[in-house]
GROMACS .gro file of C-alpha atoms in nm:
model
  416
    1MET     CA    1   0.187  -3.092  -2.074
    2ALA     CA    2   0.476  -3.117  -1.827
    3THR     CA    3   0.641  -2.812  -1.988
    4VAL     CA    4   0.326  -2.602  -1.945
    5ILE     CA    5   0.299  -2.695  -1.577
    6LYS     CA    6   0.666  -2.612  -1.524
    7LYS     CA    7   0.631  -2.269  -1.684
    8THR     CA    8   0.320  -2.199  -1.479
    9PHE     CA    9   0.505  -2.284  -1.159
   10LEU     CA   10   0.798  -2.061  -1.254
   11TYR     CA   11   0.567  -1.768  -1.312
   12GLN     CA   12   0.394  -1.836  -0.980
   13LEU     CA   13   0.734  -1.840  -0.814
   14LEU     CA   14   0.824  -1.512  -0.986
   15PHE     CA   15   0.501  -1.360  -0.853
   16ALA     CA   16   0.587  -1.470  -0.499
   17ILE     CA   17   0.939  -1.328  -0.532
   18CYS     CA   18   0.808  -0.993  -0.659
   19VAL     CA   19   0.569  -0.971  -0.363
   20ALA     CA   20   0.825  -1.087  -0.106
   21VAL     CA   21   1.133  -0.888  -0.210
   22PRO     CA   22   1.007  -0.547  -0.086
   23TYR     CA   23   0.985  -0.695   0.266
   24ILE     CA   24   1.365  -0.720   0.264
   25ASN     CA   25   1.362  -0.338   0.258
   26ILE     CA   26   1.647  -0.301   0.009
   27TYR     CA   27   1.487  -0.092  -0.263
   28GLU     CA   28   1.769  -0.137  -0.513
   29LEU     CA   29   1.703  -0.512  -0.504
   30THR     CA   30   1.326  -0.460  -0.532
   31PHE     CA   31   1.370  -0.232  -0.832
   32LEU     CA   32   1.598  -0.477  -1.016
   33VAL     CA   33   1.367  -0.774  -0.952
   34TRP     CA   34   1.060  -0.577  -1.059
   35ILE     CA   35   1.228  -0.447  -1.375
   36PHE     CA   36   1.330  -0.803  -1.465
   37ALA     CA   37   0.978  -0.939  -1.402
   38ALA     CA   38   0.810  -0.658  -1.596
   39VAL     CA   39   1.036  -0.703  -1.899
   40ILE     CA   40   1.022  -1.081  -1.932
   41THR     CA   41   0.642  -1.089  -1.903
   42LEU     CA   42   0.558  -0.807  -2.145
   43GLN     CA   43   0.234  -0.859  -2.337
   44LYS     CA   44   0.139  -0.765  -2.692
   45LYS     CA   45  -0.199  -0.623  -2.590
   46TYR     CA   46  -0.327  -0.437  -2.286
   47SER     CA   47  -0.680  -0.349  -2.190
   48LEU     CA   48  -0.812   0.004  -2.155
   49SER     CA   49  -0.858  -0.045  -1.778
   50ILE     CA   50  -0.492  -0.113  -1.706
   51VAL     CA   51  -0.376   0.147  -1.959
   52LYS     CA   52  -0.580   0.416  -1.781
   53GLN     CA   53  -0.432   0.320  -1.445
   54ILE     CA   54  -0.075   0.314  -1.573
   55SER     CA   55  -0.121   0.633  -1.776
   56CYS     CA   56  -0.207   0.835  -1.464
   57TYR     CA   57   0.117   0.736  -1.292
   58ALA     CA   58   0.312   0.775  -1.617
   59ILE     CA   59   0.185   1.133  -1.657
   60ILE     CA   60   0.294   1.211  -1.299
   61LEU     CA   61   0.639   1.078  -1.386
   62LEU     CA   62   0.645   1.278  -1.712
   63ILE     CA   63   0.551   1.605  -1.539
   64ALA     CA   64   0.819   1.554  -1.273
   65ALA     CA   65   1.077   1.468  -1.543
   66ILE     CA   66   0.997   1.777  -1.754
   67VAL     CA   67   1.022   2.010  -1.454
   68MET     CA   68   1.352   1.847  -1.360
   69PHE     CA   69   1.514   1.968  -1.687
   70TYR     CA   70   1.468   2.328  -1.570
   71LYS     CA   71   1.642   2.259  -1.237
   72ASP     CA   72   1.997   2.192  -1.134
   73TYR     CA   73   1.965   1.889  -0.911
   74VAL     CA   74   2.218   1.624  -0.813
   75LYS     CA   75   2.203   1.330  -1.059
   76TYR     CA   76   2.195   1.074  -0.778
   77TYR     CA   77   1.870   1.217  -0.638
   78ILE     CA   78   1.719   1.245  -0.987
   79ILE     CA   79   1.786   0.877  -1.056
   80ARG     CA   80   1.664   0.775  -0.711
   81ASP     CA   81   1.343   0.975  -0.753
   82PHE     CA   82   1.287   0.816  -1.094
   83THR     CA   83   1.306   0.466  -0.945
   84TYR     CA   84   1.058   0.565  -0.672
   85VAL     CA   85   0.809   0.745  -0.900
   86VAL     CA   86   0.811   0.466  -1.160
   87LYS     CA   87   0.737   0.200  -0.895
   88PRO     CA   88   0.353   0.205  -0.926
   89ILE     CA   89   0.383   0.155  -1.302
   90LEU     CA   90   0.609  -0.146  -1.257
   91GLY     CA   91   0.383  -0.299  -0.991
   92LEU     CA   92   0.067  -0.265  -1.199
   93LEU     CA   93   0.242  -0.411  -1.504
   94ILE     CA   94   0.387  -0.706  -1.312
   95GLY     CA   95   0.054  -0.798  -1.154
   96TYR     CA   96  -0.135  -0.765  -1.481
   97GLN     CA   97   0.119  -0.956  -1.688
   98LEU     CA   98   0.181  -1.239  -1.442
   99CYS     CA   99  -0.190  -1.306  -1.397
  100ARG     CA  100  -0.201  -1.389  -1.769
  101MET     CA  101   0.048  -1.669  -1.702
  102PHE     CA  102  -0.154  -1.866  -1.446
  103PRO     CA  103  -0.519  -1.748  -1.439
  104LYS     CA  104  -0.651  -2.086  -1.322
  105LYS     CA  105  -0.432  -2.068  -1.011
  106ALA     CA  106  -0.457  -1.694  -0.955
  107PHE     CA  107  -0.607  -1.668  -0.607
  108GLN     CA  108  -0.440  -1.988  -0.488
  109THR     CA  109  -0.106  -1.825  -0.570
  110VAL     CA  110  -0.205  -1.511  -0.379
  111ALA     CA  111  -0.290  -1.722  -0.072
  112HIS     CA  112   0.023  -1.940  -0.094
  113THR     CA  113   0.242  -1.630  -0.112
  114ALA     CA  114   0.072  -1.471   0.190
  115PHE     CA  115   0.113  -1.792   0.393
  116PHE     CA  116   0.485  -1.794   0.307
  117LEU     CA  117   0.514  -1.429   0.420
  118ALA     CA  118   0.334  -1.513   0.745
  119ILE     CA  119   0.579  -1.794   0.824
  120ILE     CA  120   0.873  -1.560   0.757
  121HIS     CA  121   0.711  -1.298   0.981
  122PHE     CA  122   0.680  -1.549   1.267
  123TRP     CA  123   1.048  -1.633   1.230
  124LEU     CA  124   1.145  -1.265   1.238
  125ILE     CA  125   0.940  -1.212   1.556
  126PHE     CA  126   1.110  -1.513   1.714
  127TRP     CA  127   1.450  -1.378   1.607
  128ALA     CA  128   1.371  -1.030   1.742
  129PHE     CA  129   1.249  -1.168   2.076
  130PHE     CA  130   1.522  -1.423   2.148
  131VAL     CA  131   1.826  -1.286   1.963
  132HIS     CA  132   1.779  -0.908   1.983
  133ASN     CA  133   1.599  -0.925   2.319
  134ALA     CA  134   1.315  -0.709   2.182
  135ARG     CA  135   1.039  -0.671   2.437
  136THR     CA  136   0.836  -0.363   2.345
  137VAL     CA  137   0.597  -0.333   2.052
  138ASN     CA  138   0.819  -0.074   1.883
  139GLU     CA  139   1.130  -0.292   1.914
  140ILE     CA  140   0.958  -0.602   1.775
  141ARG     CA  141   0.813  -0.403   1.482
  142PHE     CA  142   1.159  -0.258   1.412
  143TYR     CA  143   1.307  -0.606   1.358
  144ALA     CA  144   1.001  -0.794   1.224
  145GLY     CA  145   0.832  -0.533   1.003
  146PHE     CA  146   0.587  -0.247   1.037
  147PHE     CA  147   0.295  -0.352   0.816
  148SER     CA  148   0.177  -0.594   0.546
  149ASP     CA  149  -0.103  -0.475   0.320
  150TYR     CA  150  -0.062  -0.786   0.107
  151GLU     CA  151  -0.140  -1.026   0.391
  152VAL     CA  152  -0.459  -0.834   0.470
  153TYR     CA  153  -0.574  -0.869   0.108
  154ALA     CA  154  -0.500  -1.242   0.117
  155LEU     CA  155  -0.684  -1.272   0.449
  156ILE     CA  156  -0.995  -1.111   0.299
  157ILE     CA  157  -0.979  -1.353   0.005
  158LEU     CA  158  -0.957  -1.644   0.251
  159PHE     CA  159  -1.252  -1.509   0.450
  160PHE     CA  160  -1.457  -1.511   0.130
  161HIS     CA  161  -1.287  -1.820  -0.016
  162LYS     CA  162  -1.609  -1.965  -0.159
  163LYS     CA  163  -1.696  -1.646  -0.346
  164PHE     CA  164  -1.342  -1.623  -0.481
  165GLU     CA  165  -1.357  -1.992  -0.580
  166LEU     CA  166  -1.030  -2.061  -0.399
  167GLY     CA  167  -1.071  -2.438  -0.411
  168PHE     CA  168  -0.869  -2.516  -0.096
  169THR     CA  169  -0.955  -2.805   0.134
  170GLN     CA  170  -1.119  -2.709   0.464
  171ASN     CA  171  -0.803  -2.793   0.661
  172ARG     CA  172  -0.580  -2.582   0.438
  173THR     CA  173  -0.824  -2.292   0.449
  174ILE     CA  174  -0.828  -2.302   0.831
  175ILE     CA  175  -0.448  -2.328   0.856
  176TYR     CA  176  -0.383  -2.046   0.609
  177THR     CA  177  -0.653  -1.821   0.760
  178THR     CA  178  -0.524  -1.874   1.115
  179ALA     CA  179  -0.158  -1.818   1.027
  180ILE     CA  180  -0.219  -1.507   0.816
  181THR     CA  181  -0.464  -1.361   1.071
  182VAL     CA  182  -0.212  -1.394   1.354
  183SER     CA  183   0.071  -1.261   1.138
  184ALA     CA  184  -0.128  -0.961   1.018
  185PHE     CA  185  -0.238  -0.881   1.374
  186LEU     CA  186   0.117  -0.903   1.509
  187TYR     CA  187   0.228  -0.618   1.283
  188LEU     CA  188   0.009  -0.401   1.511
  189SER     CA  189  -0.033  -0.156   1.225
  190ARG     CA  190  -0.315   0.095   1.260
  191THR     CA  191  -0.332   0.125   0.882
  192ASN     CA  192  -0.372  -0.251   0.837
  193PHE     CA  193  -0.661  -0.260   1.085
  194ILE     CA  194  -0.832   0.018   0.892
  195GLN     CA  195  -0.760  -0.165   0.565
  196PHE     CA  196  -0.910  -0.488   0.697
  197PHE     CA  197  -1.236  -0.328   0.807
  198ILE     CA  198  -1.274  -0.126   0.486
  199LEU     CA  199  -1.220  -0.433   0.267
  200LEU     CA  200  -1.442  -0.649   0.489
  201VAL     CA  201  -1.729  -0.402   0.465
  202ALA     CA  202  -1.667  -0.363   0.090
  203LEU     CA  203  -1.677  -0.740   0.027
  204LYS     CA  204  -2.003  -0.759   0.220
  205GLY     CA  205  -2.144  -0.523  -0.042
  206TYR     CA  206  -2.220  -0.251   0.210
  207PHE     CA  207  -2.072   0.031   0.002
  208VAL     CA  208  -2.377   0.029  -0.224
  209PHE     CA  209  -2.574   0.331  -0.107
  210ASN     CA  210  -2.892   0.211   0.062
  211ARG     CA  211  -3.053   0.180   0.403
  212ARG     CA  212  -2.819  -0.101   0.498
  213LEU     CA  213  -2.513   0.118   0.426
  214ILE     CA  214  -2.649   0.392   0.653
  215LEU     CA  215  -2.703   0.135   0.931
  216VAL     CA  216  -2.352  -0.008   0.891
  217LEU     CA  217  -2.185   0.334   0.885
  218SER     CA  218  -2.384   0.443   1.191
  219THR     CA  219  -2.281   0.128   1.379
  220LEU     CA  220  -1.915   0.169   1.282
  221THR     CA  221  -1.924   0.534   1.390
  222ILE     CA  222  -2.067   0.443   1.731
  223VAL     CA  223  -1.817   0.159   1.781
  224THR     CA  224  -1.529   0.387   1.677
  225VAL     CA  225  -1.634   0.667   1.910
  226VAL     CA  226  -1.684   0.430   2.205
  227GLY     CA  227  -1.355   0.252   2.136
  228TYR     CA  228  -1.157   0.573   2.099
  229SER     CA  229  -1.320   0.720   2.411
  230THR     CA  230  -1.213   0.408   2.601
  231ILE     CA  231  -0.854   0.453   2.485
  232LEU     CA  232  -0.860   0.820   2.590
  233TYR     CA  233  -0.991   0.711   2.931
  234ILE     CA  234  -0.712   0.454   2.967
  235ASN     CA  235  -0.466   0.726   2.858
  236PRO     CA  236  -0.182   0.497   2.737
  237LYS     CA  237   0.173   0.629   2.760
  238ARG     CA  238   0.418   0.678   2.473
  239ASN     CA  239   0.672   0.410   2.572
  240GLY     CA  240   0.443   0.193   2.779
  241PRO     CA  241   0.491  -0.186   2.805
  242GLY     CA  242   0.323  -0.437   2.575
  243LEU     CA  243   0.020  -0.311   2.386
  244GLU     CA  244   0.023   0.024   2.564
  245ALA     CA  245   0.262   0.171   2.306
  246PHE     CA  246   0.028   0.056   2.029
  247LEU     CA  247  -0.274   0.208   2.206
  248TYR     CA  248  -0.080   0.534   2.237
  249LYS     CA  249  -0.033   0.538   1.859
  250ILE     CA  250  -0.408   0.494   1.819
  251LYS     CA  251  -0.468   0.778   2.064
  252VAL     CA  252  -0.262   1.025   1.860
  253ALA     CA  253  -0.371   0.887   1.518
  254PRO     CA  254  -0.663   1.128   1.452
  255ILE     CA  255  -0.436   1.431   1.500
  256GLU     CA  256  -0.097   1.306   1.379
  257PRO     CA  257  -0.140   1.343   0.998
  258PHE     CA  258  -0.360   1.655   1.002
  259LYS     CA  259  -0.214   1.900   1.254
  260THR     CA  260  -0.132   2.238   1.101
  261LYS     CA  261   0.069   2.394   1.384
  262ILE     CA  262   0.359   2.214   1.550
  263ASN     CA  263   0.596   2.337   1.818
  264ARG     CA  264   0.943   2.234   1.704
  265GLU     CA  265   1.082   2.315   2.050
  266ASN     CA  266   0.848   2.066   2.215
  267TRP     CA  267   0.996   1.725   2.131
  268LYS     CA  268   0.678   1.536   2.226
  269ASP     CA  269   0.461   1.754   2.002
  270PHE     CA  270   0.717   1.731   1.724
  271ASN     CA  271   0.761   1.351   1.740
  272ASP     CA  272   0.389   1.277   1.774
  273ASN     CA  273   0.304   1.495   1.473
  274TYR     CA  274   0.613   1.459   1.258
  275ARG     CA  275   0.418   1.351   0.948
  276SER     CA  276   0.215   1.670   0.968
  277TYR     CA  277   0.538   1.864   0.999
  278GLU     CA  278   0.657   1.711   0.670
  279ASN     CA  279   0.332   1.817   0.503
  280ILE     CA  280   0.354   2.172   0.639
  281MET     CA  281   0.712   2.221   0.519
  282THR     CA  282   0.631   2.074   0.175
  283VAL     CA  283   0.332   2.301   0.116
  284ARG     CA  284   0.529   2.605   0.231
  285GLN     CA  285   0.826   2.528   0.009
  286VAL     CA  286   0.633   2.443  -0.308
  287THR     CA  287   0.387   2.733  -0.288
  288ARG     CA  288   0.657   2.982  -0.189
  289ASP     CA  289   0.824   2.930  -0.528
  290GLY     CA  290   0.522   3.060  -0.714
  291TYR     CA  291   0.247   2.956  -0.954
  292TYR     CA  292   0.448   2.721  -1.176
  293SER     CA  293   0.594   2.537  -0.878
  294THR     CA  294   0.247   2.497  -0.727
  295MET     CA  295   0.096   2.373  -1.053
  296PHE     CA  296   0.379   2.149  -1.177
  297GLY     CA  297   0.588   2.077  -0.868
  298GLN     CA  298   0.964   2.091  -0.832
  299GLY     CA  299   1.053   1.783  -1.035
  300LEU     CA  300   1.261   1.470  -0.995
  301GLY     CA  301   1.554   1.531  -0.762
  302SER     CA  302   1.375   1.792  -0.550
  303LYS     CA  303   1.400   1.781  -0.170
  304VAL     CA  304   1.214   1.935   0.122
  305ASP     CA  305   1.413   2.136   0.373
  306LEU     CA  306   1.303   2.032   0.723
  307LYS     CA  307   1.499   2.326   0.875
  308GLN     CA  308   1.669   2.090   1.120
  309LYS     CA  309   1.834   1.748   1.123
  310ILE     CA  310   1.602   1.461   1.216
  311TRP     CA  311   1.668   1.092   1.272
  312LEU     CA  312   1.478   0.899   1.005
  313GLY     CA  313   1.544   0.527   1.022
  314ASP     CA  314   1.919   0.496   1.074
  315MET     CA  315   2.012   0.834   0.921
  316GLU     CA  316   2.010   1.192   1.041
  317LEU     CA  317   1.869   1.409   0.762
  318ARG     CA  318   1.770   1.770   0.706
  319TYR     CA  319   1.667   1.737   0.339
  320ILE     CA  320   1.430   1.460   0.229
  321SER     CA  321   1.315   1.377  -0.124
  322ILE     CA  322   1.038   1.128  -0.035
  323LEU     CA  323   0.776   1.194   0.233
  324HIS     CA  324   0.548   0.969   0.436
  325ASN     CA  325   0.248   1.124   0.263
  326GLY     CA  326   0.193   1.002  -0.095
  327PHE     CA  327  -0.018   1.304  -0.187
  328MET     CA  328   0.252   1.541  -0.063
  329THR     CA  329   0.524   1.344  -0.241
  330VAL     CA  330   0.337   1.383  -0.571
  331PHE     CA  331   0.270   1.750  -0.492
  332LEU     CA  332   0.643   1.805  -0.438
  333LYS     CA  333   0.743   1.630  -0.762
  334ALA     CA  334   0.452   1.717  -0.996
  335GLY     CA  335   0.240   1.983  -0.825
  336LEU     CA  336  -0.136   2.015  -0.831
  337LEU     CA  337  -0.148   1.868  -1.181
  338GLY     CA  338   0.023   1.554  -1.055
  339LEU     CA  339  -0.222   1.536  -0.764
  340PHE     CA  340  -0.511   1.554  -1.012
  341PHE     CA  341  -0.382   1.245  -1.195
  342LEU     CA  342  -0.316   1.059  -0.869
  343LEU     CA  343  -0.675   1.122  -0.763
  344THR     CA  344  -0.791   1.018  -1.111
  345ALA     CA  345  -0.606   0.687  -1.075
  346ILE     CA  346  -0.782   0.627  -0.742
  347PHE     CA  347  -1.116   0.722  -0.899
  348PHE     CA  348  -1.066   0.458  -1.173
  349LEU     CA  349  -1.060   0.192  -0.900
  350PHE     CA  350  -1.426   0.271  -0.826
  351LYS     CA  351  -1.537   0.204  -1.184
  352LYS     CA  352  -1.703  -0.135  -1.193
  353THR     CA  353  -1.712  -0.389  -1.472
  354ARG     CA  354  -2.077  -0.465  -1.526
  355SER     CA  355  -2.130  -0.836  -1.497
  356GLU     CA  356  -2.355  -1.094  -1.335
  357ILE     CA  357  -2.060  -1.326  -1.275
  358PRO     CA  358  -2.027  -1.370  -0.894
  359ILE     CA  359  -1.647  -1.359  -0.881
  360VAL     CA  360  -1.638  -1.044  -1.096
  361LYS     CA  361  -1.878  -0.881  -0.851
  362GLN     CA  362  -1.642  -0.973  -0.566
  363ILE     CA  363  -1.348  -0.819  -0.748
  364ASN     CA  364  -1.555  -0.506  -0.808
  365PHE     CA  365  -1.626  -0.487  -0.435
  366MET     CA  366  -1.255  -0.537  -0.364
  367MET     CA  367  -1.167  -0.252  -0.601
  368VAL     CA  368  -1.416  -0.017  -0.435
  369GLY     CA  369  -1.269  -0.102  -0.094
  370THR     CA  370  -0.920  -0.049  -0.234
  371GLY     CA  371  -1.018   0.290  -0.371
  372LEU     CA  372  -1.137   0.400  -0.027
  373PHE     CA  373  -0.834   0.254   0.144
  374MET     CA  374  -0.598   0.428  -0.100
  375PHE     CA  375  -0.693   0.766   0.051
  376VAL     CA  376  -0.575   0.638   0.390
  377SER     CA  377  -0.271   0.461   0.248
  378CYS     CA  378  -0.156   0.761   0.044
  379TRP     CA  379  -0.203   0.995   0.337
  380VAL     CA  380  -0.005   0.798   0.596
  381PHE     CA  381   0.217   0.554   0.403
  382MET     CA  382   0.269   0.687   0.047
  383GLY     CA  383   0.027   0.442  -0.120
  384PHE     CA  384   0.182   0.269  -0.421
  385TYR     CA  385   0.496   0.483  -0.386
  386PHE     CA  386   0.612   0.331  -0.057
  387ILE     CA  387   0.925   0.124  -0.120
  388ALA     CA  388   0.790  -0.180   0.069
  389ASP     CA  389   0.440  -0.160  -0.079
  390THR     CA  390   0.305  -0.446  -0.293
  391LYS     CA  391  -0.058  -0.334  -0.343
  392SER     CA  392   0.013  -0.221  -0.698
  393ILE     CA  393   0.101  -0.578  -0.799
  394LEU     CA  394  -0.223  -0.711  -0.653
  395ILE     CA  395  -0.434  -0.437  -0.815
  396GLY     CA  396  -0.285  -0.508  -1.158
  397PHE     CA  397  -0.343  -0.877  -1.089
  398LEU     CA  398  -0.712  -0.824  -1.002
  399ILE     CA  399  -0.772  -0.604  -1.307
  400CYS     CA  400  -0.632  -0.874  -1.533
  401TYR     CA  401  -0.822  -1.159  -1.367
  402ARG     CA  402  -1.150  -0.969  -1.391
  403GLU     CA  403  -1.089  -0.920  -1.764
  404ILE     CA  404  -1.004  -1.287  -1.822
  405ILE     CA  405  -1.320  -1.408  -1.646
  406THR     CA  406  -1.540  -1.152  -1.822
  407GLN     CA  407  -1.396  -1.236  -2.164
  408SER     CA  408  -1.422  -1.612  -2.112
  409GLU     CA  409  -1.785  -1.576  -2.005
  410GLY     CA  410  -1.856  -1.367  -2.312
  411LYS     CA  411  -1.706  -1.633  -2.537
  412SER     CA  412  -1.906  -1.910  -2.372
  413ILE     CA  413  -2.228  -1.710  -2.425
  414GLN     CA  414  -2.142  -1.662  -2.793
  415ASN     CA  415  -2.071  -2.035  -2.831
  416ASP     CA  416  -2.409  -2.119  -2.676
   0.00000   0.00000   0.00000
């Protein structure tokens, strides 16, 4: 019995490490840890649900690899692209396989890991404030992190802890919920706020089309319009103090990813709408090379020419191989055909497992919310392809847990 408990704990620890390592922002380390975790937890059988998800991302990788053979790219960029494009496959596998190792402690492990990440985030904020003398929102986010999708998922699970059968004491639930709420808020990520509200509405069951859905959507629309109008009235400045810089990012958010014309000579216009600029240059480059490039992309190792050097992170680059936009990244590597399979993978998230089991219904709601959020995530932060993203692990985890619960219920019915 002691050996079983020890193995369970080790797998829980491995799960926490796999979730935490991308926050270090050293992708080589993330890739090695994820490869190790995926290999040592390989299963003999996989369900159709997880196979369909993985197959979509595998086909994208295959298309990009085949196109690459007809190009003359630098090997370094080919290998780097491979590690990026294979990342969703690894994440889904790790989440699915590790859930098999500790199903009875599944959601507890998710919450414990998020609480650990929140504590680390508080320490990083402290370090940024007192050691690096960071005072603005942008400076604090630079040292402490830009977003945490995982913590938002854990927060939603804690909000609905009874429905997810978390089994925590009241005190622990309050402590974990408070810590993760504050941590998630302090990232001041627009995407995380959108994620939270989408998942919250989804878990309430409001995405079932009925009169209640219409009322909720109408209310959200009114609140959004009033809130955004207030921000426009305040007119926050780009480098304003405190929350003003964050409000400025909200002000430009509706235009930033979708603008189709950008004045490169106007640095404010260029900086505010840089993500749109990436999209514009990608579409121009891929479509300019003809039908085959548009349909199948330009393969692993391909890069977009930005026509000028731009500071991205700590490097000045003119050619980039990975974009902020996940849809455009797939379009560059695997063309319209790759985009079709990416959209298919998102569509599979909406497919529910029919069941009267309460926790399965909650997971179904979570998947629907995730499917909606993936459109936002892919458009602004690369979705599963972002090097610091951990959603793929959690999605694989949820798919597996839903299967385990459904199968165990089926067996109990047969035994009755």
